Short mmCIF file of C-alpha atoms in Angstrom, two decimals:
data_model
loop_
_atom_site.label_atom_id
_atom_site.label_comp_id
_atom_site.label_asym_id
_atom_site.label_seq_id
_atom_site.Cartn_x
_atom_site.Cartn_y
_atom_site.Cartn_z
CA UNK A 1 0.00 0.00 0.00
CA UNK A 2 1.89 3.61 -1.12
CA UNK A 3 1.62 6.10 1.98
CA UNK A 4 -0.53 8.99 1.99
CA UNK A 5 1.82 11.72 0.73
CA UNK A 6 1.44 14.11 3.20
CA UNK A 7 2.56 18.54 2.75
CA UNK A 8 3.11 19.52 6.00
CA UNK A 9 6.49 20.59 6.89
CA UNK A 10 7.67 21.49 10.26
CA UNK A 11 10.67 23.53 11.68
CA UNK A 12 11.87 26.16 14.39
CA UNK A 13 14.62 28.62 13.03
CA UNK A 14 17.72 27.54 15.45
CA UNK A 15 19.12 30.19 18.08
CA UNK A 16 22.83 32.00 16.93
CA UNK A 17 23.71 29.93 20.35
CA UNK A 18 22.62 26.68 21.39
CA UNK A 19 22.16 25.55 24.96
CA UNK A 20 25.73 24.39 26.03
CA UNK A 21 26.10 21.09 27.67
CA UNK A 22 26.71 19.85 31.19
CA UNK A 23 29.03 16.40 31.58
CA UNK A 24 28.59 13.85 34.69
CA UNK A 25 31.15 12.28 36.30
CA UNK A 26 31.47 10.40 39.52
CA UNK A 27 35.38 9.28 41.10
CA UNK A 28 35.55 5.56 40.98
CA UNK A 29 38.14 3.91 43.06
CA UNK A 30 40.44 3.45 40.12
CA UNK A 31 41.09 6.82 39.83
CA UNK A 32 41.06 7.91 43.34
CA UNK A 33 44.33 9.98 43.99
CA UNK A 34 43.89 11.22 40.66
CA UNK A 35 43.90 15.34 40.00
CA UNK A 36 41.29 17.29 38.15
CA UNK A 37 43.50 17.79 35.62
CA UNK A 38 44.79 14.14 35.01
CA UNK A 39 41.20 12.65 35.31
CA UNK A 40 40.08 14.79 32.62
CA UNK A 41 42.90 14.86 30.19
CA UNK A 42 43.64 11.21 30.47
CA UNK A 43 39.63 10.29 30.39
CA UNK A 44 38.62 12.59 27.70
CA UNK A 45 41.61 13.27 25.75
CA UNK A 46 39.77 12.93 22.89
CA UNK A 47 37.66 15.97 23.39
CA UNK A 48 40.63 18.67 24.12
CA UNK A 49 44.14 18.57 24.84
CA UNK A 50 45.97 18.79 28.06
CA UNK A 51 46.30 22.75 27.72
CA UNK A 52 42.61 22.99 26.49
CA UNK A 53 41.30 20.85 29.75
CA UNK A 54 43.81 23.55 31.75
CA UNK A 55 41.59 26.07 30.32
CA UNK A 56 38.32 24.85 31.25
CA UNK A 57 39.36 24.64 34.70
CA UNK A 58 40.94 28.41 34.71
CA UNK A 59 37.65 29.41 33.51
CA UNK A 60 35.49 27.95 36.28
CA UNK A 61 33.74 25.38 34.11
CA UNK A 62 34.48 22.23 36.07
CA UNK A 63 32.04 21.65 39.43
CA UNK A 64 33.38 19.29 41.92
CA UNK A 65 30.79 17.92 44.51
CA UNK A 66 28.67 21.10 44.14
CA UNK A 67 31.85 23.93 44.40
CA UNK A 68 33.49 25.40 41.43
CA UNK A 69 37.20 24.49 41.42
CA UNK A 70 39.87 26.24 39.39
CA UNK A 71 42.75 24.31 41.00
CA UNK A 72 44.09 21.81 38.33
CA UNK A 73 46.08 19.86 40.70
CA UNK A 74 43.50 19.10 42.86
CA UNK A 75 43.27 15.69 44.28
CA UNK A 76 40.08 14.10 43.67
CA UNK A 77 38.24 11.09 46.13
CA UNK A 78 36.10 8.40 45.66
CA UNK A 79 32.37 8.98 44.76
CA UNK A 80 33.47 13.03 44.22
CA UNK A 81 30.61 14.19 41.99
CA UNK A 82 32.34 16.25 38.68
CA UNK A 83 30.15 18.62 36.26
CA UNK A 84 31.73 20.10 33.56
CA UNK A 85 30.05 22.76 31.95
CA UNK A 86 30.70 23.00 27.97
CA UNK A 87 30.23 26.89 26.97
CA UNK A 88 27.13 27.40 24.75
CA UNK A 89 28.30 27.82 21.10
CA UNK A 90 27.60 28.54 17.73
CA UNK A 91 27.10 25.20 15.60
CA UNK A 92 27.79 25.37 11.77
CA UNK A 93 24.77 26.54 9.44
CA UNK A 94 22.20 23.78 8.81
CA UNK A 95 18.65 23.70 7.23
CA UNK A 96 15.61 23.60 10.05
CA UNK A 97 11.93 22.57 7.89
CA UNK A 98 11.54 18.65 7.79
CA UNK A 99 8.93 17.72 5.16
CA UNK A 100 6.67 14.92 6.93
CA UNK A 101 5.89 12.61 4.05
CA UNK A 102 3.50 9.99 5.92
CA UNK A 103 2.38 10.15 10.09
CA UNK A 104 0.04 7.72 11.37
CA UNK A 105 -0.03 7.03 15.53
CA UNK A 106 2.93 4.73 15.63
CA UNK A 107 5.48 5.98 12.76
CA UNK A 108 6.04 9.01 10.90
CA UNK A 109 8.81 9.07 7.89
CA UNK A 110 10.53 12.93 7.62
CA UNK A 111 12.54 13.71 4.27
CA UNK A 112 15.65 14.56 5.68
CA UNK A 113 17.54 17.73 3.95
CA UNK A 114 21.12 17.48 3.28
CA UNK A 115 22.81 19.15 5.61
CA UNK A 116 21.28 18.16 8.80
CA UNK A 117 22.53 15.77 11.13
CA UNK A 118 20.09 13.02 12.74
CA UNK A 119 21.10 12.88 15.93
CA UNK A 120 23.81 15.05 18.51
CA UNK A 121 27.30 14.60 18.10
CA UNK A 122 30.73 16.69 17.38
CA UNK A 123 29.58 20.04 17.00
CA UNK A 124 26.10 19.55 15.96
CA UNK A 125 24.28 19.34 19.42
CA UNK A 126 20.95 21.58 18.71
CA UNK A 127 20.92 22.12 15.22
CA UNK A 128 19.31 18.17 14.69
CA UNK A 129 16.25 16.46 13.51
CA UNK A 130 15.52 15.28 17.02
CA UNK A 131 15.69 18.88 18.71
CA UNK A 132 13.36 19.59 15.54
CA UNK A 133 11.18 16.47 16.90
CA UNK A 134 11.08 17.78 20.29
CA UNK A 135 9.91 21.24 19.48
CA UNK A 136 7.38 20.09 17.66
CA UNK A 137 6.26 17.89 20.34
CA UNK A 138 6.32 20.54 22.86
CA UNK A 139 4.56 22.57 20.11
CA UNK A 140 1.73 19.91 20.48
CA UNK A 141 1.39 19.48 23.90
CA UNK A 142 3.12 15.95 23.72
CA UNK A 143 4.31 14.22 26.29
CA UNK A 144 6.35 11.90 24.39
CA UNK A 145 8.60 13.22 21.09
CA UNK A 146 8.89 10.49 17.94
CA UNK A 147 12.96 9.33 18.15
CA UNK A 148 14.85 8.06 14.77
CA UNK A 149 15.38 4.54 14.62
CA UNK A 150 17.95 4.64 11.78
CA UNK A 151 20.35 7.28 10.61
CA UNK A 152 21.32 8.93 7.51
CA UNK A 153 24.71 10.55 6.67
CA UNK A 154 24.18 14.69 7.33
CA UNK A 155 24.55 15.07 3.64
CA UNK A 156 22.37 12.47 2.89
CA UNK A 157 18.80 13.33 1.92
CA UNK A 158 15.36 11.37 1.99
CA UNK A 159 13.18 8.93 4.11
CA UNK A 160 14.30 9.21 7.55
CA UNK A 161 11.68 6.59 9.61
CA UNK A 162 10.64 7.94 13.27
CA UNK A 163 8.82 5.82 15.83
CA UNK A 164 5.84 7.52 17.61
CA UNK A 165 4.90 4.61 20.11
CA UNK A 166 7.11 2.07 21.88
CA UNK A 167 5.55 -1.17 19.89
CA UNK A 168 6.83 0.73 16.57
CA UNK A 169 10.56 1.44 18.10
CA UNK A 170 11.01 -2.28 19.01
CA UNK A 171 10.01 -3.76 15.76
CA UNK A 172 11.20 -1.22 13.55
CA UNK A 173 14.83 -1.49 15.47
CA UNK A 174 14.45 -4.95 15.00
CA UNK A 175 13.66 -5.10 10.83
CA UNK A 176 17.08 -3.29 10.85
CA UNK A 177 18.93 -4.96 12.82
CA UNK A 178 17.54 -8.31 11.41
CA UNK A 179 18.42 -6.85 7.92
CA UNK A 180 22.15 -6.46 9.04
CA UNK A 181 22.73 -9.84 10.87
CA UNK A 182 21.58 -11.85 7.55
CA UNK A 183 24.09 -10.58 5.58
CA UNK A 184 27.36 -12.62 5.57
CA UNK A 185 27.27 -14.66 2.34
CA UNK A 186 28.50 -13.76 -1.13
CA UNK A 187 25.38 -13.79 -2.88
CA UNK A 188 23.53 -11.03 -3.85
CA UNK A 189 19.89 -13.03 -2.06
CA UNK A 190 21.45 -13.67 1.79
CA UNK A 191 17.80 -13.38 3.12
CA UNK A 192 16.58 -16.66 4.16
CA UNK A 193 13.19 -15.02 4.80
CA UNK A 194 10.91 -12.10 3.29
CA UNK A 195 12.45 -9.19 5.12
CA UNK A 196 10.28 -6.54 6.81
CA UNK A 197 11.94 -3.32 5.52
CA UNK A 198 13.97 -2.47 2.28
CA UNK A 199 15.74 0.67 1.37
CA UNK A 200 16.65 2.01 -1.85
CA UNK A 201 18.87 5.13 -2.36
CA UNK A 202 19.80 7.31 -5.72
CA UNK A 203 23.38 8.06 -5.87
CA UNK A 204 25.48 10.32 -8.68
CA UNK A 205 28.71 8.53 -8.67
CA UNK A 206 31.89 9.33 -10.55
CA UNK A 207 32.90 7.85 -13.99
CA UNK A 208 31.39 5.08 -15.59
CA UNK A 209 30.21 2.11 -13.96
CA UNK A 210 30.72 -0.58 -16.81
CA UNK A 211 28.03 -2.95 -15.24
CA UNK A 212 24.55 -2.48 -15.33
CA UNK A 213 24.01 -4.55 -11.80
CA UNK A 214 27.02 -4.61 -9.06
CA UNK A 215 26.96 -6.82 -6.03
CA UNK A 216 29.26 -5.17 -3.25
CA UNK A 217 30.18 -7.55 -0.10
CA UNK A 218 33.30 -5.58 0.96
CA UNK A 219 33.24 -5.63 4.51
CA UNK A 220 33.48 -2.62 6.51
CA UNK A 221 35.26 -1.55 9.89
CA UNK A 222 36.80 1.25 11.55
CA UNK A 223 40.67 2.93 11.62
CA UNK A 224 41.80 5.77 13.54
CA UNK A 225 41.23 9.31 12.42
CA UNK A 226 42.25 12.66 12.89
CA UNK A 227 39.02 14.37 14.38
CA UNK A 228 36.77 11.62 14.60
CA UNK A 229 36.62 10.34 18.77
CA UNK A 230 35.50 6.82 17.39
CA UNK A 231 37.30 6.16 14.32
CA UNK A 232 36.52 6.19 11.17
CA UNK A 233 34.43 3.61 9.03
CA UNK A 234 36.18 2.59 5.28
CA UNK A 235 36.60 -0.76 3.59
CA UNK A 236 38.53 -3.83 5.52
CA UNK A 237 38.54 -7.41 5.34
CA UNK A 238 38.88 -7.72 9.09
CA UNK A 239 35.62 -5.87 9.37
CA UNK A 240 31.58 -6.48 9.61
CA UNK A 241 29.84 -7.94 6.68
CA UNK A 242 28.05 -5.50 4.75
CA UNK A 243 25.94 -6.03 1.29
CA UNK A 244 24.97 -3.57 -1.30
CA UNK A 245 23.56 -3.91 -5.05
CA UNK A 246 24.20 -0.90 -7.31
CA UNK A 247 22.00 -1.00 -10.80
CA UNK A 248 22.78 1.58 -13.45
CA UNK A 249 20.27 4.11 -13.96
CA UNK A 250 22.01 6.52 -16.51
CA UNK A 251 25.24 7.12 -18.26
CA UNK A 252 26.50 10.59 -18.88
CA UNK A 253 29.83 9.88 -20.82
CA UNK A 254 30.64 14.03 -20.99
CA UNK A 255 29.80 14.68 -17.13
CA UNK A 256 31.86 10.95 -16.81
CA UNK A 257 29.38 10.65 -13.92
CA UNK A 258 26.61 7.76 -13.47
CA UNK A 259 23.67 7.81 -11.92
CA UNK A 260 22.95 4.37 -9.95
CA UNK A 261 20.01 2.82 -7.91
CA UNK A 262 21.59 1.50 -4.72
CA UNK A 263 19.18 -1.09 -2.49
CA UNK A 264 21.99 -2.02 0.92
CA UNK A 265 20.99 -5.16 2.71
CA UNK A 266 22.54 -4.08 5.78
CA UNK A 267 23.16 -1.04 7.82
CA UNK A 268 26.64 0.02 8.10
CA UNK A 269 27.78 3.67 8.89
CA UNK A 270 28.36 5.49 5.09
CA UNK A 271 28.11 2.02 3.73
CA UNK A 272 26.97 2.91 0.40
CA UNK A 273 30.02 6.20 0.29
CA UNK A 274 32.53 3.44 1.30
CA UNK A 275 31.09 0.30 -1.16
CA UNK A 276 30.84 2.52 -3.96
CA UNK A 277 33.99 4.22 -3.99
CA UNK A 278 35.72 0.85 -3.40
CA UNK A 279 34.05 -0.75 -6.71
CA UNK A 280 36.58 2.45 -8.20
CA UNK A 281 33.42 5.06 -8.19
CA UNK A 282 33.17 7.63 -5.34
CA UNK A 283 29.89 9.57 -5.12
CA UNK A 284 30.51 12.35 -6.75
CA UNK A 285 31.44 15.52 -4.87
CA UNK A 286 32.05 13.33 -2.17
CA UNK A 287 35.51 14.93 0.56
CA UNK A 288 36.39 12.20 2.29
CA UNK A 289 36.18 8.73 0.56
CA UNK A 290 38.27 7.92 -2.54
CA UNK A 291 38.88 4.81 -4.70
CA UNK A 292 39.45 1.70 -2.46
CA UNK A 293 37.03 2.61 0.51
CA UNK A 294 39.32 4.48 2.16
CA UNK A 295 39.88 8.33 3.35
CA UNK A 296 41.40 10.69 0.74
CA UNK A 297 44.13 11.41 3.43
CA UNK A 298 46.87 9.63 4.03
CA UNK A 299 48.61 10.86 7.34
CA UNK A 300 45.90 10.16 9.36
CA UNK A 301 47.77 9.43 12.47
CA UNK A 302 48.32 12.96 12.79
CA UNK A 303 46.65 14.82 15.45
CA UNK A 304 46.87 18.79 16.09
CA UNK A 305 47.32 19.55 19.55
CA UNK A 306 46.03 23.74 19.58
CA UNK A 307 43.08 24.05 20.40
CA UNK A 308 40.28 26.16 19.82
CA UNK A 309 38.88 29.13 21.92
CA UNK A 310 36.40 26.70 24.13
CA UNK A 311 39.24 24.44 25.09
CA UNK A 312 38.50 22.13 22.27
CA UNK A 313 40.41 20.81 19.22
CA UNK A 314 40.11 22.70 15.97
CA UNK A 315 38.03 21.99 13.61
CA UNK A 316 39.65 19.06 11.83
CA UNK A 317 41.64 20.19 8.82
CA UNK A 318 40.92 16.95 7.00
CA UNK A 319 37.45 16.01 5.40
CA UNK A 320 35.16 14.12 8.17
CA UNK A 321 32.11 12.00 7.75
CA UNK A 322 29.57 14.53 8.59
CA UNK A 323 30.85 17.14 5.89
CA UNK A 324 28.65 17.33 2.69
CA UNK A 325 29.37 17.69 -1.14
CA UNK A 326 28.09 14.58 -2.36
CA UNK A 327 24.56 13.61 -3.75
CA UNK A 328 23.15 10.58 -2.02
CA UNK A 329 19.10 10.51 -1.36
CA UNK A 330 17.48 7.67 0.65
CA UNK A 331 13.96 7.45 -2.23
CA UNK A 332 12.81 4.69 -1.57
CA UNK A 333 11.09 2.84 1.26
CA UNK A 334 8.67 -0.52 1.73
CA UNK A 335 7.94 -1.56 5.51
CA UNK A 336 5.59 -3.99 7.03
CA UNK A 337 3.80 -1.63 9.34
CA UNK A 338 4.66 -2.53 12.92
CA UNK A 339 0.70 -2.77 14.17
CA UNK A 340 -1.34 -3.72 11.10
CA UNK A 341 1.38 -5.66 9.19
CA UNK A 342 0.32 -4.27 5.97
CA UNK A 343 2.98 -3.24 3.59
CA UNK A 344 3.69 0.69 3.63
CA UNK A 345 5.83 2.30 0.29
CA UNK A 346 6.83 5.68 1.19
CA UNK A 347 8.25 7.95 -1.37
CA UNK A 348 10.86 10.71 -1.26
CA UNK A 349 10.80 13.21 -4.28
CA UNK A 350 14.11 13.24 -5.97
CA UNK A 351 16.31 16.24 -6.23
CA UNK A 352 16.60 17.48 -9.91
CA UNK A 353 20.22 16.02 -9.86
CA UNK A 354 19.49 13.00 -9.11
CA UNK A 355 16.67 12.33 -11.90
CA UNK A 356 17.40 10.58 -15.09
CA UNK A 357 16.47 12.21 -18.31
CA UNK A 358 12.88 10.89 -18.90
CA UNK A 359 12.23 11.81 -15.01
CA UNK A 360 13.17 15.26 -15.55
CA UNK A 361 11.17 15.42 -18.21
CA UNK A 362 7.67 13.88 -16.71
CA UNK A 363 8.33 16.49 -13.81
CA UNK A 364 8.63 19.37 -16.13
CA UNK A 365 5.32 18.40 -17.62
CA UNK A 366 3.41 18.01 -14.64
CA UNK A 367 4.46 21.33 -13.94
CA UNK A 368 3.61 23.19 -16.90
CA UNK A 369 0.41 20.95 -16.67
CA UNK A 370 -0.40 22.68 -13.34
CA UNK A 371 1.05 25.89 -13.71
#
């Protein structure tokens, strides 16, 4: 059954500041006769370095059982209670409307816009589709806000499924999470059974893919990376099975671009960015990944130790995962709804770049049709 389409798109302009953030700690006995300064720069070295973490202190941001404390070499005690205090600050520019393209009382599916990160992390802690969620809640008089039970890449665009009750978070965690664990084979069919969700994405890759169909089973894991706390996910063999199909859409020999249907079978971090660009074809536009799966970069040991006026690192110098450029668009989505078990097809519209030639053309007369 195809969803209702729905026009009704939400969105608060964001603040110039957001909120700042407070961190929780409590002293456990392994780091009793630690000081403030140790316990923080050893524990979270990855968010500042050792002179940033002297500056937080200096400037009264760190709360130790209920007092400011500016000494660094203070010596801390078991069960202390610690509060930082991260300065409010101005996150990068990012769109705020979310088109809702289908709502009923246990899911709603958003069309993401590029440029908008799902959930918090790195710098982006207000400017997200779930602070957009919870306004809107708050808006309503809700007591509960819908939470995303996938993600999409901040430049990534499209379907972006939500779950409104707590029967449709279980089972729609669990269709992608089942999705994922099947996948392991080398066949392009690993499903043993009819799965319950499948996504399909558009993708403008460079050059041209040869193939009309591509089956991708490059596994995928995680090396270390300048700016990124976690690591950083690219093509390994000593990583987690992941499963993609590519199919050709369009050639353009004089762009030496192609324009591909991509359907993933699992649920990887940038899984399609990394699968395609190992097959030899990065998305096009696209900073970080090159051929191979891995980062365009290749002195990523190095760190830089200045830091920036909040304590913090600077803004990584080399292309992350959350920067945009690229053209990637979740379209595509077919469920079995978590309550009624009827199959739900939810459509994103395409952006103009993403279209093939006979698209672009059926959209340009259904607008001069209603214009």
């Amino acid at each position: 059954m195809a969803a209702p389409a729905t026009t009704n798109p939400f969105g608060l302009p964001w603040p110039l500041f957001n909120d700042g953030l407070s961190y929780h700690d409590v002293v456990r006995l392994s780091d009793s006769g630690l000081t403030l300064i140790e316990f923080y720069s050893t524990k979270y070295k990855s968010s500042a370095p050792l002179q940033g973490w002297l500056q937080r202190i200096n400037s009264e941001q760190i709360i130790v059982d209920g007092s400011v404390v500016t000494d660094p070499n203070t010596l801390l005690r078991v069960g202390s209670k610690l509060v930082y205090n991260r300065l409010p600050w101005k996150e990068p520019d990012a769109p705020y409307m979310i088109e809702v393209l289908y709502e009923d009382d246990d899911i709603i599916a958003l069309n993401k816009p590029s440029g908008l990160q799902v959930l918090p992390g790195g710098l982006f802690q207000q400017r997200t589709v779930l602070t957009q969620l919870q306004w809107q809640a708050n808006k309503r008089n809700q007591r509960r806000h819908p939470v995303p039970v996938h993600r999409l890449g901040r430049g990534t665009s499209g379907i972006l499924l939500c779950a409104k009750s707590k029967l449709a978070k279980t089972c729609l965690a669990s269709y992608f999470a089942d999705g994922t664990s099947q996948v392991g084979g080398k066949s392009g069919d690993s499903s043993k059974e009819p799965r319950k969700i499948a996504k399909i994405y558009r993708a403008l890759v460079s050059g041209i893919v040869d193939n009309d169909k591509v089956v991708i089973n490059q596994p995928i894991g995680v090396v270390k990376y300048p700016g990124v706390a976690k690591g950083l996910y690219v093509a390994s063999q000593s990583g987690k099975p992941a499963l993609s199909v590519a199919n050709v859409l369009e050639r353009d020999t004089q762009r030496n671009s192609t324009l591909v249907q991509v359907q993933i079978q699992s649920g990887r971090p940038h899984q399609i960015r990394i699968h395609l660009s190992f097959i030899g074809h990065p998305l096009l536009g696209d900073p970080l990944y090159a051929v191979g799966g891995q980062p365009k970069c290749l002195d990523c040991e190095f760190v830089d130790e200045s830091f920036a006026e909040d304590g913090g690192y600077q803004r990584p110098s080399k292309p992350v995962p959350g920067d945009c450029g690229y053209h990637l668009h979740a379209h595509h989505l077919a469920l079995t709804h978590p309550r009624t078990n009827e199959v739900i097809e939810i459509i994103a519209p395409l952006p103009s770049i993403l279209q093939t030639a006979k698209e672009a053309e059926e959209v340009g007369i259904t607008q001069q049709g209603t214009a």
